[in-house]
Short mmCIF file of C-alpha atoms in Angstrom, two decimals:
data_model
loop_
_atom_site.label_atom_id
_atom_site.label_comp_id
_atom_site.label_asym_id
_atom_site.label_seq_id
_atom_site.Cartn_x
_atom_site.Cartn_y
_atom_site.Cartn_z
CA UNK C 1 55.63 37.62 -60.37
CA UNK C 2 58.09 34.75 -60.57
CA UNK C 3 57.82 31.14 -59.52
CA UNK C 4 60.21 29.33 -57.24
CA UNK C 5 59.48 25.63 -56.92
CA UNK C 6 61.19 23.85 -54.06
CA UNK C 7 61.23 20.13 -53.54
CA UNK C 8 62.14 19.01 -50.04
CA UNK C 9 62.66 15.32 -50.75
CA UNK C 10 66.12 15.54 -49.19
CA UNK C 11 64.42 16.13 -45.84
CA UNK C 12 62.42 12.88 -46.08
CA UNK C 13 59.14 14.54 -45.31
CA UNK C 14 55.93 12.65 -44.71
CA UNK C 15 54.46 13.95 -47.96
CA UNK C 16 56.22 13.89 -51.31
CA UNK C 17 54.35 16.90 -52.65
CA UNK C 18 56.84 19.54 -53.82
CA UNK C 19 56.27 23.11 -52.72
CA UNK C 20 56.08 26.19 -54.92
CA UNK C 21 56.89 29.73 -53.86
CA UNK C 22 55.70 32.65 -55.97
CA UNK C 23 57.63 35.82 -55.49
CA UNK C 24 57.68 39.33 -56.88
CA UNK C 25 60.91 41.28 -57.11
CA UNK C 26 61.21 44.96 -57.89
CA UNK C 27 63.93 44.38 -60.45
CA UNK C 28 63.00 41.29 -62.46
CA UNK C 29 61.15 38.01 -62.60
CA UNK C 30 63.04 34.76 -62.10
CA UNK C 31 62.09 31.10 -62.52
CA UNK C 32 64.09 28.53 -60.60
CA UNK C 33 63.49 24.82 -60.05
CA UNK C 34 65.46 22.48 -57.84
CA UNK C 35 65.67 18.93 -59.14
CA UNK C 36 65.07 15.97 -56.88
CA UNK C 37 68.09 13.83 -56.02
CA UNK C 38 68.55 10.49 -57.75
CA UNK C 39 68.10 7.38 -55.61
CA UNK C 40 70.20 4.29 -56.24
CA UNK C 41 69.21 0.85 -54.96
CA UNK C 42 72.00 -1.08 -53.25
CA UNK C 43 70.17 -4.30 -52.36
CA UNK C 44 66.79 -5.93 -52.18
CA UNK C 45 64.99 -7.42 -49.21
CA UNK C 46 62.30 -10.13 -49.39
CA UNK C 47 58.78 -8.89 -48.55
CA UNK C 48 58.53 -10.71 -45.22
CA UNK C 49 61.73 -9.10 -43.93
CA UNK C 50 61.05 -5.65 -45.35
CA UNK C 51 58.03 -4.87 -43.17
CA UNK C 52 59.86 -5.88 -39.97
CA UNK C 53 62.93 -3.84 -40.93
CA UNK C 54 60.83 -0.84 -42.00
CA UNK C 55 59.30 -0.70 -38.53
CA UNK C 56 62.77 -0.84 -36.96
CA UNK C 57 64.20 1.88 -39.22
CA UNK C 58 61.34 4.37 -38.99
CA UNK C 59 62.71 7.85 -38.56
CA UNK C 60 62.00 9.59 -35.29
CA UNK C 61 59.26 12.20 -35.45
CA UNK C 62 60.51 15.60 -36.55
CA UNK C 63 59.16 18.87 -37.91
CA UNK C 64 60.54 20.17 -41.21
CA UNK C 65 61.12 23.90 -41.55
CA UNK C 66 61.45 26.19 -44.56
CA UNK C 67 62.87 29.54 -43.43
CA UNK C 68 62.43 32.35 -45.99
CA UNK C 69 64.82 35.25 -45.46
CA UNK C 70 63.57 38.81 -45.78
CA UNK C 71 66.18 39.76 -48.39
CA UNK C 72 66.54 38.32 -51.90
CA UNK C 73 69.69 36.62 -53.17
CA UNK C 74 71.83 38.55 -55.72
CA UNK C 75 70.11 36.74 -58.62
CA UNK C 76 66.69 37.96 -57.40
CA UNK C 77 65.41 34.69 -55.90
CA UNK C 78 64.25 34.26 -52.30
CA UNK C 79 66.78 32.86 -49.85
CA UNK C 80 65.13 29.70 -48.47
CA UNK C 81 66.79 27.38 -45.94
CA UNK C 82 65.45 23.94 -45.04
CA UNK C 83 65.98 22.58 -41.54
CA UNK C 84 64.60 19.78 -39.36
CA UNK C 85 64.09 19.69 -35.60
CA UNK C 86 62.21 17.75 -32.94
CA UNK C 87 58.96 19.20 -31.66
CA UNK C 88 58.42 20.48 -28.13
CA UNK C 89 61.02 23.27 -28.45
CA UNK C 90 60.66 27.02 -28.66
CA UNK C 91 60.89 28.37 -32.20
CA UNK C 92 63.56 30.85 -31.05
CA UNK C 93 65.82 28.02 -29.86
CA UNK C 94 65.34 26.07 -33.09
CA UNK C 95 66.22 29.11 -35.20
CA UNK C 96 69.30 30.04 -33.16
CA UNK C 97 70.54 26.41 -32.99
CA UNK C 98 70.31 26.24 -36.80
CA UNK C 99 72.04 29.62 -37.31
CA UNK C 100 68.93 31.24 -38.77
CA UNK C 101 68.76 35.03 -38.54
CA UNK C 102 66.12 35.96 -35.99
CA UNK C 103 66.80 39.45 -34.68
CA UNK C 104 68.18 41.28 -37.72
CA UNK C 105 69.52 44.66 -36.57
CA UNK C 106 68.68 43.80 -32.95
CA UNK C 107 71.05 40.82 -32.80
CA UNK C 108 73.65 42.44 -30.56
CA UNK C 109 73.57 42.06 -26.78
CA UNK C 110 71.33 44.51 -24.93
CA UNK C 111 69.15 45.12 -28.00
CA UNK C 112 66.84 42.14 -27.36
CA UNK C 113 65.47 40.44 -24.24
CA UNK C 114 67.15 37.05 -24.92
CA UNK C 115 63.85 35.17 -25.05
CA UNK C 116 61.95 36.82 -22.20
CA UNK C 117 59.08 38.00 -24.38
CA UNK C 118 59.43 41.66 -23.39
CA UNK C 119 61.02 43.33 -26.44
CA UNK C 120 59.08 41.97 -29.43
CA UNK C 121 62.15 41.85 -31.73
CA UNK C 122 61.90 38.13 -32.58
CA UNK C 123 58.77 38.42 -34.74
CA UNK C 124 58.26 35.85 -37.48
CA UNK C 125 55.44 35.25 -39.95
CA UNK C 126 53.98 31.74 -40.04
CA UNK C 127 53.09 31.00 -43.67
CA UNK C 128 52.17 27.33 -43.22
CA UNK C 129 51.95 24.98 -40.27
CA UNK C 130 50.07 27.17 -37.81
CA UNK C 131 48.39 24.04 -36.43
CA UNK C 132 51.79 22.79 -35.18
CA UNK C 133 52.25 25.81 -32.91
CA UNK C 134 50.90 26.58 -29.45
CA UNK C 135 48.26 29.34 -29.19
CA UNK C 136 49.40 32.93 -28.69
CA UNK C 137 50.49 33.79 -25.16
CA UNK C 138 49.44 36.93 -23.27
CA UNK C 139 52.84 38.50 -24.01
CA UNK C 140 52.33 37.85 -27.72
CA UNK C 141 48.83 39.30 -27.65
CA UNK C 142 50.23 42.45 -26.03
CA UNK C 143 53.15 42.93 -28.46
CA UNK C 144 51.32 41.85 -31.62
CA UNK C 145 48.01 43.74 -31.19
CA UNK C 146 48.34 45.64 -34.46
CA UNK C 147 50.14 42.91 -36.41
CA UNK C 148 48.61 40.22 -38.67
CA UNK C 149 47.24 37.11 -36.95
CA UNK C 150 49.93 34.86 -38.46
CA UNK C 151 52.80 36.83 -36.88
CA UNK C 152 54.30 35.28 -33.75
CA UNK C 153 57.08 35.94 -31.25
CA UNK C 154 59.60 33.12 -31.72
CA UNK C 155 60.58 33.22 -28.04
CA UNK C 156 57.00 32.50 -26.92
CA UNK C 157 56.06 29.95 -29.58
CA UNK C 158 56.48 26.23 -28.90
CA UNK C 159 56.58 23.99 -31.96
CA UNK C 160 54.31 20.99 -31.44
CA UNK C 161 55.02 18.10 -29.12
CA UNK C 162 58.02 15.74 -29.16
CA UNK C 163 56.09 13.34 -31.44
CA UNK C 164 54.89 16.00 -33.92
CA UNK C 165 55.47 15.73 -37.68
CA UNK C 166 54.75 18.26 -40.38
CA UNK C 167 56.03 21.26 -42.30
CA UNK C 168 56.41 24.80 -40.98
CA UNK C 169 57.12 27.64 -43.45
CA UNK C 170 58.47 30.70 -41.63
CA UNK C 171 59.13 34.19 -43.02
CA UNK C 172 62.07 35.64 -41.12
CA UNK C 173 62.05 39.33 -40.12
CA UNK C 174 58.63 40.10 -41.65
CA UNK C 175 58.91 43.83 -40.89
CA UNK C 176 62.07 44.03 -43.00
CA UNK C 177 60.70 42.00 -45.95
CA UNK C 178 61.93 43.40 -49.27
CA UNK C 179 59.75 41.26 -51.57
CA UNK C 180 56.30 39.71 -51.81
CA UNK C 181 55.72 36.00 -52.28
CA UNK C 182 52.97 33.45 -51.81
CA UNK C 183 53.04 29.77 -50.99
CA UNK C 184 51.05 26.90 -52.48
CA UNK C 185 51.27 23.15 -52.79
CA UNK C 186 51.61 21.76 -56.29
CA UNK C 187 51.15 18.27 -57.60
CA UNK C 188 54.29 16.38 -58.66
CA UNK C 189 54.88 16.19 -62.37
CA UNK C 190 55.95 13.06 -64.17
CA UNK C 191 59.40 13.26 -65.70
CA UNK C 192 59.96 11.50 -69.06
#
């Protein structure tokens, strides 16, 4: 079992707690850490002006995504992509707009229903952030009867509301997953 620690400070999330992914590969164990980017101050603002400007420059609400691919990279680490999108959209649209693989071998025309909820080929596993998603629809209940409760159809799942904030960790193509991994929050460590 290896450890993959990912820090998503570049996404400017609401929490600064880095994330850690544990994974198990059939071939070997790998440890990989991503360092946080350095921040350089360019000017200072007096306290009275800073609070007014902070309110003006608040970022619009957005949901951060960590998409974990079903296949490992050549070095044996999981392929994780970070994206950001506004809430109130279908998960399928967010994934396709961000060029994330959704259908796997069913990606060609006529092999999926293009978001109608009738084929069941856009299954994803929700690892974290289930509270940001709408409840399962009747179509999902029908197609996912024998699947784990955290599996969803991306074409039927709406991510939050337009003002939602949070983190959503999604396992792509869970039926084709070639490795096991777990997810946990870790406390930031102090660097010397």
